[in-house]
Backbone as numpy.savetxt, mean C-alpha at the origin, in Angstrom:
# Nx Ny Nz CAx CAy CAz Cx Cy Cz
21.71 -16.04 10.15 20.89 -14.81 10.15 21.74 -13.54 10.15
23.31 -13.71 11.00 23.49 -12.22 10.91 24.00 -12.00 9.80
24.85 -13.05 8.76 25.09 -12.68 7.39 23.61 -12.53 6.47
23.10 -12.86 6.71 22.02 -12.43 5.89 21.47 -10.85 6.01
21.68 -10.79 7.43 21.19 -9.11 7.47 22.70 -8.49 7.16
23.89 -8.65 7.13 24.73 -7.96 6.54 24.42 -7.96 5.20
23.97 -9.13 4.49 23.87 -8.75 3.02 22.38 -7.82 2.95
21.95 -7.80 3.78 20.49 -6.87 3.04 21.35 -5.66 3.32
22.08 -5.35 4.90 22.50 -3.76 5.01 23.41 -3.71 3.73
23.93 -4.36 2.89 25.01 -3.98 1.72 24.00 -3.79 0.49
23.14 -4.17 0.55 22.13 -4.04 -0.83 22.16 -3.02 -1.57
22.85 -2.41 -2.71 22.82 -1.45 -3.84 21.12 -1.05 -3.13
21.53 0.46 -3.15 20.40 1.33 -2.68 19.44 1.26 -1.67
20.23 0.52 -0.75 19.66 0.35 0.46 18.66 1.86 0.90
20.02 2.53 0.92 19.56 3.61 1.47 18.48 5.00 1.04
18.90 4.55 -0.54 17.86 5.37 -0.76 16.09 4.48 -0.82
15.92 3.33 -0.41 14.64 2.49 -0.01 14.19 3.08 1.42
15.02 2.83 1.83 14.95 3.50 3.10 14.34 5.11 3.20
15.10 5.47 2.65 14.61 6.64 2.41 13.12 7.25 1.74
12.90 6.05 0.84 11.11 6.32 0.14 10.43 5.48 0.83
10.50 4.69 1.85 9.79 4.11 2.72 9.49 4.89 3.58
10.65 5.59 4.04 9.80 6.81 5.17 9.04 7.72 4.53
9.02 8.41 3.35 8.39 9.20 2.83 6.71 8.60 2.46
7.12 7.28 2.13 5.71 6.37 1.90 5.02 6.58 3.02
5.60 5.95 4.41 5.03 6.28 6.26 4.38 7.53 6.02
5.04 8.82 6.13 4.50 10.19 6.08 3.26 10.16 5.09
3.33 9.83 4.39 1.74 10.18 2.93 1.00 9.68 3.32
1.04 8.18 4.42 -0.11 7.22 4.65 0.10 7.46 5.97
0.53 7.95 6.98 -0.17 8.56 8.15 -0.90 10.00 7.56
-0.39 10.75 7.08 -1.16 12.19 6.83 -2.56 12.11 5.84
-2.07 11.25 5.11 -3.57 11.24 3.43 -4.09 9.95 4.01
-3.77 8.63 4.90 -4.93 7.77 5.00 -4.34 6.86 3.73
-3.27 7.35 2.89 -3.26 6.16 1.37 -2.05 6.47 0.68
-1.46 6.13 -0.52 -0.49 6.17 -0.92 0.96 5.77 -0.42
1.23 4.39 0.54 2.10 4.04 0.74 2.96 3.39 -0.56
2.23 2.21 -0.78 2.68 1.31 -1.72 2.75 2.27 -2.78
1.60 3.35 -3.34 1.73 4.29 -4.16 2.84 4.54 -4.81
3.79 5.52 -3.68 5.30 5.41 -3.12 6.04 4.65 -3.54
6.05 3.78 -2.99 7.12 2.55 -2.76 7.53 1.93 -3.70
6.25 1.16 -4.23 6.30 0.33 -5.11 6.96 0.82 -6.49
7.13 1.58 -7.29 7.80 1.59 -8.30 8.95 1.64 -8.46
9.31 2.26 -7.37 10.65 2.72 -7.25 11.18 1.48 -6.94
10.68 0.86 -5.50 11.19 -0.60 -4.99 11.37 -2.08 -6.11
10.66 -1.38 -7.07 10.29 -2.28 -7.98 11.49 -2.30 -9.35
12.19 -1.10 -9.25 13.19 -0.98 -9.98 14.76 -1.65 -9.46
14.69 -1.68 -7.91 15.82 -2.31 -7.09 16.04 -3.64 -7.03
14.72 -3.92 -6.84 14.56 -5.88 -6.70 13.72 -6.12 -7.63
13.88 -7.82 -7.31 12.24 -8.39 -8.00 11.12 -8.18 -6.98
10.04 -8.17 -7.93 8.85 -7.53 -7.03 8.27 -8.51 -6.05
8.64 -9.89 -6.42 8.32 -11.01 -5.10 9.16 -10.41 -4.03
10.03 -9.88 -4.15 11.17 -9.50 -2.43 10.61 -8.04 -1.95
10.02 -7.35 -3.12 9.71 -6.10 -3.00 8.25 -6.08 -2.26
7.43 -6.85 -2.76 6.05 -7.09 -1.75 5.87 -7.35 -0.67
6.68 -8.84 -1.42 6.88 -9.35 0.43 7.08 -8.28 1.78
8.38 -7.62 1.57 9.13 -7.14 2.38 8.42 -5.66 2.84
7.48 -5.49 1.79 6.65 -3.95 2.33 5.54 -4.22 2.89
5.20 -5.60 2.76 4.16 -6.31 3.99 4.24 -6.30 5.14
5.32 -7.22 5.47 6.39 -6.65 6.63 6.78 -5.67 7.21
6.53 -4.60 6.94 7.22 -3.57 7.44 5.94 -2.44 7.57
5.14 -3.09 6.93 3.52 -2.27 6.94 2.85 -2.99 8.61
3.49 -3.94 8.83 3.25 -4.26 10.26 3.23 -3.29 11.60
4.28 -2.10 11.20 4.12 -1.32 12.04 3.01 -0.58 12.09
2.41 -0.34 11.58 0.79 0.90 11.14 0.04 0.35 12.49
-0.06 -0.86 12.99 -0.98 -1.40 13.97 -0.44 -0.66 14.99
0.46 -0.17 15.52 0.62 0.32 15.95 1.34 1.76 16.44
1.01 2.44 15.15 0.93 3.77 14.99 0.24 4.54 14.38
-0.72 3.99 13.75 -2.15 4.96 13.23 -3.46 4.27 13.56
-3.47 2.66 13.53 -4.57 2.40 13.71 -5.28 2.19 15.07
-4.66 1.94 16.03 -5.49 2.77 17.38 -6.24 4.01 17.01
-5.67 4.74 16.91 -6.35 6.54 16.49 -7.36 6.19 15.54
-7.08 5.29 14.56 -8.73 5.48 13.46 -9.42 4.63 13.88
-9.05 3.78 14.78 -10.32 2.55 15.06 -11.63 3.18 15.55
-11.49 4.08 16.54 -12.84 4.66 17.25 -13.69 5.67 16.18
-12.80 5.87 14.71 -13.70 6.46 13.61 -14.44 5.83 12.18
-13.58 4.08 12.89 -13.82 3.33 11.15 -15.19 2.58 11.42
-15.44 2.37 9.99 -16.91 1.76 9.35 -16.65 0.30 9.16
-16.48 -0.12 10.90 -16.37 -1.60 10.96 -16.92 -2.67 10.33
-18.29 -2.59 9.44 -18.85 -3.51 8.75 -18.24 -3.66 7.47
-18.23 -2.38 7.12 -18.02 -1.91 5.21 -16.17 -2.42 5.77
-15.71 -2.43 6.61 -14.45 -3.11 6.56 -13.84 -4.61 6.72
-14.66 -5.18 7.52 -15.06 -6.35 7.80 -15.45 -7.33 6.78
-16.50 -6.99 5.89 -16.95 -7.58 4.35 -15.44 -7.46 3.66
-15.38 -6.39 3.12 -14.13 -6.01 2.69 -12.56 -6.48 2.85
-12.41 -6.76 4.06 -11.29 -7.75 4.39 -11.41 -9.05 3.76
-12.56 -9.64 4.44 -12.85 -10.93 4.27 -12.91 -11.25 2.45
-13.59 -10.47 1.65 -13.19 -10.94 0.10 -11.83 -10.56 -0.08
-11.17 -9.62 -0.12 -9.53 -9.25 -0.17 -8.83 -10.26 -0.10
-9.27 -10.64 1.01 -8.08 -12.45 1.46 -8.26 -13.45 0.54
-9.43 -13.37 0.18 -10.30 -14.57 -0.87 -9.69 -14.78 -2.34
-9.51 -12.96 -2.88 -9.35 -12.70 -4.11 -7.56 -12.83 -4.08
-6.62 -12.54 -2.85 -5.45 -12.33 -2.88 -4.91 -13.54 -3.28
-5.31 -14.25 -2.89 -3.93 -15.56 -3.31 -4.24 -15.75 -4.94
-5.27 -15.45 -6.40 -5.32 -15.26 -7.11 -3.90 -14.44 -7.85
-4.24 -13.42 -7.23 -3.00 -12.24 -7.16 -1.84 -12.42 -7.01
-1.17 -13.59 -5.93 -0.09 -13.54 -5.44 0.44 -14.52 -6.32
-0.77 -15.41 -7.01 0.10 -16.90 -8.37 0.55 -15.67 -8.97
-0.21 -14.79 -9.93 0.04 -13.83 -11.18 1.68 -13.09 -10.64
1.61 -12.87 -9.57 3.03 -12.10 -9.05 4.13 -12.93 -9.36
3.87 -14.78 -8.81 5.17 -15.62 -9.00 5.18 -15.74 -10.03
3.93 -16.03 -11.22 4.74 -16.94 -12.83 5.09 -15.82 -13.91
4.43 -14.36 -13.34 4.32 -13.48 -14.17 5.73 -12.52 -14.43
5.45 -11.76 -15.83 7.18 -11.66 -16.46 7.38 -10.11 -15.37
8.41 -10.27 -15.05 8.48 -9.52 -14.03 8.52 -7.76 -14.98
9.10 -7.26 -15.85 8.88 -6.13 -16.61 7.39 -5.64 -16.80
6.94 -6.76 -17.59 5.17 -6.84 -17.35 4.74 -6.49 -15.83
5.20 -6.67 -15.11 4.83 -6.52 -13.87 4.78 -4.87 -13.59
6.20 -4.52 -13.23 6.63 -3.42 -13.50 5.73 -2.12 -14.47
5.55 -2.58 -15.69 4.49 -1.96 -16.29 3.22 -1.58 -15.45
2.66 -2.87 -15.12 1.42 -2.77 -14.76 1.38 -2.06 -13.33
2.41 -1.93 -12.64 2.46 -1.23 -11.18 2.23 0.61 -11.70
2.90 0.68 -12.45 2.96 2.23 -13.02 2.23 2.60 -13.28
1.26 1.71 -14.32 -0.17 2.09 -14.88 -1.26 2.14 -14.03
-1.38 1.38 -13.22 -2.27 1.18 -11.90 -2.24 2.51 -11.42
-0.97 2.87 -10.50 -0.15 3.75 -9.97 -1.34 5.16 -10.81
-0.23 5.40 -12.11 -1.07 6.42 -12.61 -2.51 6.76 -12.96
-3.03 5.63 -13.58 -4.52 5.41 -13.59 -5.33 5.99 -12.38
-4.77 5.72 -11.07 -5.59 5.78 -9.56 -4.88 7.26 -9.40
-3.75 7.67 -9.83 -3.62 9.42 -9.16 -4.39 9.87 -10.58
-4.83 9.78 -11.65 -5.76 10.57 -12.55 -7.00 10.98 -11.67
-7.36 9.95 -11.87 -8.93 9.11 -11.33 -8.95 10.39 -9.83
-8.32 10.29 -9.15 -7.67 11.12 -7.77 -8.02 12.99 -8.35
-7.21 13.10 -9.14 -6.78 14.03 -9.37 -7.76 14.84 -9.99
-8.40 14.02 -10.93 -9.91 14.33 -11.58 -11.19 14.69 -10.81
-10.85 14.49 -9.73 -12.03 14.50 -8.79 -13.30 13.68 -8.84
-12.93 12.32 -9.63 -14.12 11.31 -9.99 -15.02 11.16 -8.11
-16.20 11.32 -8.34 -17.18 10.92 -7.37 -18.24 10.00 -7.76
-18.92 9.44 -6.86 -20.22 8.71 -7.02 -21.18 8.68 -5.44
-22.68 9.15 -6.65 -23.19 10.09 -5.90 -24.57 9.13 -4.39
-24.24 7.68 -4.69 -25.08 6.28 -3.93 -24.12 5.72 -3.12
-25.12 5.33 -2.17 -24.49 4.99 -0.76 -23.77 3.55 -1.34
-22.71 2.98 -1.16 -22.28 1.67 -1.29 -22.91 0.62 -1.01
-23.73 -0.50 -1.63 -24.24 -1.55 -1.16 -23.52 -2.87 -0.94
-23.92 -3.73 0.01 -22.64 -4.87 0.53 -22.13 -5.36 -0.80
-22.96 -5.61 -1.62 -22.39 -6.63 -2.84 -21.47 -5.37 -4.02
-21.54 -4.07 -3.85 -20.42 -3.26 -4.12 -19.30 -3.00 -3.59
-19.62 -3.15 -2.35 -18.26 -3.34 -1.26 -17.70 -4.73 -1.20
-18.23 -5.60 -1.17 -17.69 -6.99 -1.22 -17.03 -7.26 -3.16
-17.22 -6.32 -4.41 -16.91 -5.78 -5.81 -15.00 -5.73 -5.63
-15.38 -4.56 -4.32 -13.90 -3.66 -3.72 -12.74 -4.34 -3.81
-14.11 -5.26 -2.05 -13.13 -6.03 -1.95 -11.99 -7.41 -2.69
-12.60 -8.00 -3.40 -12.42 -8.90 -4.43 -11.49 -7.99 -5.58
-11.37 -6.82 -6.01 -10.58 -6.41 -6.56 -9.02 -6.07 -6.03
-9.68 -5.29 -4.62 -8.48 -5.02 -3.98 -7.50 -5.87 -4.13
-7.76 -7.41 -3.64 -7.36 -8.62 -2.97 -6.30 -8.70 -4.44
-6.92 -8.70 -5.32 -6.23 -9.49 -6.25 -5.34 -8.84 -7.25
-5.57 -7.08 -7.48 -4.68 -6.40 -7.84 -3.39 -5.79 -6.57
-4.17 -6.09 -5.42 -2.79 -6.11 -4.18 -1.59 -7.02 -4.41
-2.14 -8.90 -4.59 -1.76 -9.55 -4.95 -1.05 -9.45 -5.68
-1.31 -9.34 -7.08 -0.66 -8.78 -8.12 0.77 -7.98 -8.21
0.70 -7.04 -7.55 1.16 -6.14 -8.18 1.65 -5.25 -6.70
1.39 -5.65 -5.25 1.19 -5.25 -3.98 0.97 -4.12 -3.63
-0.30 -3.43 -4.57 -0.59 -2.16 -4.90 -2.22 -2.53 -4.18
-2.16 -2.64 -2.34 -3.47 -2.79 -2.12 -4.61 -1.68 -1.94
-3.36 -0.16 -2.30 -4.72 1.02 -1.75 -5.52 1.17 -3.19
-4.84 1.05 -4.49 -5.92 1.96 -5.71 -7.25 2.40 -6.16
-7.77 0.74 -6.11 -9.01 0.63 -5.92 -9.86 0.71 -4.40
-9.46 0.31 -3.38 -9.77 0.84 -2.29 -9.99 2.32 -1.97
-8.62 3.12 -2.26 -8.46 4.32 -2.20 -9.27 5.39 -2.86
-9.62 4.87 -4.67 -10.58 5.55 -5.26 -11.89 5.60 -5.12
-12.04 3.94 -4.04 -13.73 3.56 -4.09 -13.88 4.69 -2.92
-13.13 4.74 -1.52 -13.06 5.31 -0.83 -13.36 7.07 -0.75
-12.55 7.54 -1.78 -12.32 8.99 -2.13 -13.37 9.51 -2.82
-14.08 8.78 -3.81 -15.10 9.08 -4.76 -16.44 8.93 -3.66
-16.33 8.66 -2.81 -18.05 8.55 -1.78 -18.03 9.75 -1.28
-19.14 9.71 -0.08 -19.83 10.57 0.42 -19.72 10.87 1.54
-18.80 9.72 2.05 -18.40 9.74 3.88 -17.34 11.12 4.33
-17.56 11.69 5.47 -16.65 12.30 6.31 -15.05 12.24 5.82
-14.65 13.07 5.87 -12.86 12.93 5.64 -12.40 11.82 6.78
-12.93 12.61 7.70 -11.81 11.22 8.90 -12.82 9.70 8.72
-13.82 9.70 8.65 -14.71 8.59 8.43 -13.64 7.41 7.71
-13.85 8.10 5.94 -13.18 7.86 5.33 -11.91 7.14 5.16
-10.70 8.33 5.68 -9.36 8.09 5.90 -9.22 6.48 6.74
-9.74 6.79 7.92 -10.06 6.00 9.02 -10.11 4.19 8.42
-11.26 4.13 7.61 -11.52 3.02 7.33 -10.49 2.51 5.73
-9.94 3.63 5.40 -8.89 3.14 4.61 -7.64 2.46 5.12
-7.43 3.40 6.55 -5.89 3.30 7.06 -5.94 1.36 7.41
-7.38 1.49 8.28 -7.65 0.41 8.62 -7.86 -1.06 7.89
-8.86 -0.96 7.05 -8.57 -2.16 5.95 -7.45 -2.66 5.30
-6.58 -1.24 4.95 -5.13 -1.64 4.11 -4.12 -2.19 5.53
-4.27 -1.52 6.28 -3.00 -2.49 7.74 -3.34 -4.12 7.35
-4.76 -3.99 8.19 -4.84 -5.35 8.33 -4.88 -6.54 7.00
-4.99 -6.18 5.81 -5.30 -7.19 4.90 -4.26 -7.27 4.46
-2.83 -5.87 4.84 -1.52 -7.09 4.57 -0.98 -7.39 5.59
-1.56 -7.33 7.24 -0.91 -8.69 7.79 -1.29 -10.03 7.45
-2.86 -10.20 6.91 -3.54 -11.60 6.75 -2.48 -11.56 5.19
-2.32 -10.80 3.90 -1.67 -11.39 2.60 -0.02 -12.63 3.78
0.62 -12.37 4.51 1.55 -12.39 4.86 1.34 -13.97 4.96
0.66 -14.98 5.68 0.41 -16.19 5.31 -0.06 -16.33 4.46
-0.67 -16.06 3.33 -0.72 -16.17 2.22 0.66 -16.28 1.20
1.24 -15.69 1.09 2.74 -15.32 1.02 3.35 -16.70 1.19
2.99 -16.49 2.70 4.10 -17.76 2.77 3.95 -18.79 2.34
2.40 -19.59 2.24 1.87 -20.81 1.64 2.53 -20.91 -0.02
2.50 -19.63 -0.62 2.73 -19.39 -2.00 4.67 -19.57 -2.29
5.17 -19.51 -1.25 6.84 -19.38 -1.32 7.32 -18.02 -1.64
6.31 -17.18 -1.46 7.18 -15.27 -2.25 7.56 -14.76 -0.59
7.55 -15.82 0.58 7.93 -14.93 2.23 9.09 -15.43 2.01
10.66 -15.42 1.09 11.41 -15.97 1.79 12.30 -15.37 2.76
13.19 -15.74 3.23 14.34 -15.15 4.36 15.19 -13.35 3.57
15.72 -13.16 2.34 15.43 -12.29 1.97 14.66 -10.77 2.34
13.56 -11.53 1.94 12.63 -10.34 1.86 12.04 -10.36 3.35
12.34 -11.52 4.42 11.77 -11.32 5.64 12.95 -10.28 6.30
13.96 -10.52 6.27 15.33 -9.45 6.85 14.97 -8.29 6.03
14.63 -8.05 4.95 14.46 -6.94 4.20 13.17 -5.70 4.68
12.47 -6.76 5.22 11.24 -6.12 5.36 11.45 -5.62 7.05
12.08 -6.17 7.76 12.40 -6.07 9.29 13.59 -4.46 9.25
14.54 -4.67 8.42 14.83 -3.48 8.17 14.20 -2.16 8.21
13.04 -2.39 7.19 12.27 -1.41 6.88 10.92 -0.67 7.90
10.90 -2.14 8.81 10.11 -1.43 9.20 9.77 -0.12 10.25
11.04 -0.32 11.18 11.00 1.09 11.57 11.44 2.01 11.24
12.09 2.57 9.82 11.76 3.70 9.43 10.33 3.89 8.69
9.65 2.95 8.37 8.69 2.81 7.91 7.27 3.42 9.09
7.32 2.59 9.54 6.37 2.81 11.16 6.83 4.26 11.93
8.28 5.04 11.67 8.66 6.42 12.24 7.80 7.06 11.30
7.89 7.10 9.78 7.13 8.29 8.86 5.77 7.95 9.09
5.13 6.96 9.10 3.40 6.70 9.36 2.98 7.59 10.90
4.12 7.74 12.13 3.60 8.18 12.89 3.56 9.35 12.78
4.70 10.05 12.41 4.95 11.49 11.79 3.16 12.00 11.25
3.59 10.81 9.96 2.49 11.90 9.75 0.81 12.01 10.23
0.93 10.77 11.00 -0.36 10.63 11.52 -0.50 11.82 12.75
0.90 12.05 13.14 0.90 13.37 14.01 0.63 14.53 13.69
0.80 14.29 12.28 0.78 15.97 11.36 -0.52 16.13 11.28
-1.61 15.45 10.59 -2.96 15.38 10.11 -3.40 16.13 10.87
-4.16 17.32 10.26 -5.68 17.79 10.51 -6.36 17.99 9.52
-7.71 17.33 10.02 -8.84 17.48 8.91 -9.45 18.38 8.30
-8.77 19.80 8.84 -8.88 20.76 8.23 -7.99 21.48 7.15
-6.79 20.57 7.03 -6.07 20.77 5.87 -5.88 19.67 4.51
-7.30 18.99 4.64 -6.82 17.54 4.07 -6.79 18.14 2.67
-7.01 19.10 1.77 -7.03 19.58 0.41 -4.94 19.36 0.31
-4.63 20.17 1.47 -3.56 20.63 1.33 -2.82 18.99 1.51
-2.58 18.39 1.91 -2.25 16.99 2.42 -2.25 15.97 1.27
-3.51 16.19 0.73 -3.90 15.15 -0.74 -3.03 15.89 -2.07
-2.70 16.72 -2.03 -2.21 17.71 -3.17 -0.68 17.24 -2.68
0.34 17.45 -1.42 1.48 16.70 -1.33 1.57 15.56 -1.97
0.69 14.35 -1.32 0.64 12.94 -1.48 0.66 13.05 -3.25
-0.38 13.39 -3.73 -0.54 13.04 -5.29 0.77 14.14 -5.95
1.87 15.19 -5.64 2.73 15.40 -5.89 3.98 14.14 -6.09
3.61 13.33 -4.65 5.07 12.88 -4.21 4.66 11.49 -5.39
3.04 10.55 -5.40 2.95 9.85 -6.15 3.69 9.53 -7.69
3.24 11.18 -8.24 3.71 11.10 -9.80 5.02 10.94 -9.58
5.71 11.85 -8.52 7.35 11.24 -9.03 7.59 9.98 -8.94
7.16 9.54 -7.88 7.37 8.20 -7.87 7.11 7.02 -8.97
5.89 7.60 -9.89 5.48 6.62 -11.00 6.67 7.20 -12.22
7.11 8.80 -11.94 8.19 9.10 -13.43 9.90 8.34 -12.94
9.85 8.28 -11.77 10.97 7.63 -10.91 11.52 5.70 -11.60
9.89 5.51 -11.27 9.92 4.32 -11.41 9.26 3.55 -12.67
9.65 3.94 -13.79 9.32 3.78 -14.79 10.28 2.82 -15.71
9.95 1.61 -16.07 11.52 0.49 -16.73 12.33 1.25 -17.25
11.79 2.06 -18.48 12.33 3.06 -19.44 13.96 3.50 -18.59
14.06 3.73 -17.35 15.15 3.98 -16.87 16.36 3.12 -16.83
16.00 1.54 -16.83 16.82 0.80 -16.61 18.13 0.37 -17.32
């Protein structure tokens, strides 16, 4: 084990992962979303994206205990509850497509996602009906399996979320909350599938407390009276991250 964590601390660009992991923490304590947003493209240019998922699963472990106490007493325990429960259902779908799939293709499709969901964001898409279970249980089943995929679990969550009618903290709340917990449950999933290996488990242990420092940050920063100003950072820091992390660079 300790050569193994010497080889993750030697890893070409350790440090700058490190570095967009905390920035990922900060966007998803302050906006409620855009971790993986973050992460993923860029992370996706360093490794393969099986070590890259894995390991931001892991390290998303910390959120339980630095934002989600604070949103539990505001989240929409049912509409999250349904929602978990298909996520898990649809994820291991997701997580085959991650192992047999061509990893560039992959890459592609993280970017497009990525950008697709800050348009969609940015556009100000709404919908104007209350969510019914079998639309939320839609969510969830998508979430699950483009998380899977691609370990991009806020997009569709995030847009179904953003485009309603609920409260800002309502909202935020039951985002922060669904996305924690459905990648501690992907995490045995993971492992049944072989993408948890030793790797990406030291990799992800690394990460996670700078990871879990920026989520508290910014969960410290948040007020709901600046969330215009907050969502306009986040969808700043997003696009670089999708022009960052684009193959074209490689």
């Amino acid at each position: 084990m300790p050569d193994l964590l010497a080889q993750t601390l030697a890893m070409p660009g350790l440090w700058a992962l490190i570095g967009v992991v905390f920035v990922a923490g900060v966007v998803y304590g302050f906006a409620g979303f855009g971790s993986a947003l973050v992460y993923m493209p860029l992370a996706a240019s360093l490794m393969p994206m099986k070590v890259a998922v894995a390991a931001f699963a892991i390290s998303a472990l910390s959120s339980f205990f630095t934002v989600v106490p604070r949103a539990w007493g505001q989240v929409n325990r049912r509409a999250v509850g349904v929602m978990v429960v298909c996520a898990t259902l649809s994820a291991s779908l997701g997580l085959w497509v991650l192992r047999v799939a061509d990893l560039t293709l992959l890459r592609w499709g993280v970017v497009s996602v990525t950008a697709l969901t800050l348009l969609a964001l940015v556009a100000g898409w709404r919908y104007a009906t209350a969510p019914t279970l079998a639309g939320r249980s839609a969510i969830g089943l998508a979430t699950g399996f483009v998380g899977g995929a691609t370990g991009l679990l806020g997009p569709v969550m995030v847009l179904f979320q953003l485009a309603g009618q609920e409260p800002v903290a309502t909202s935020r709340a039951t985002t922060l909350v669904f996305l924690t917990v459905t990648s501690l449950l992907l995490l045995p999933l993971m492992a049944f599938q072989g993408l948890l290996t030793l790797p990406a488990v030291a990799l992800g242990l690394v990460l996670l407390l700078p990871y879990g420092a920026g989520t508290h940050l910014g969960a410290y920063l948040f007020r709901p009276g600046l969330e215009k100003f907050y969502r306009t950072v986040a969808y700043v820091i997003i696009l670089l991250a999708v022009l960052l992390g684009l193959p074209v660079w490689d």
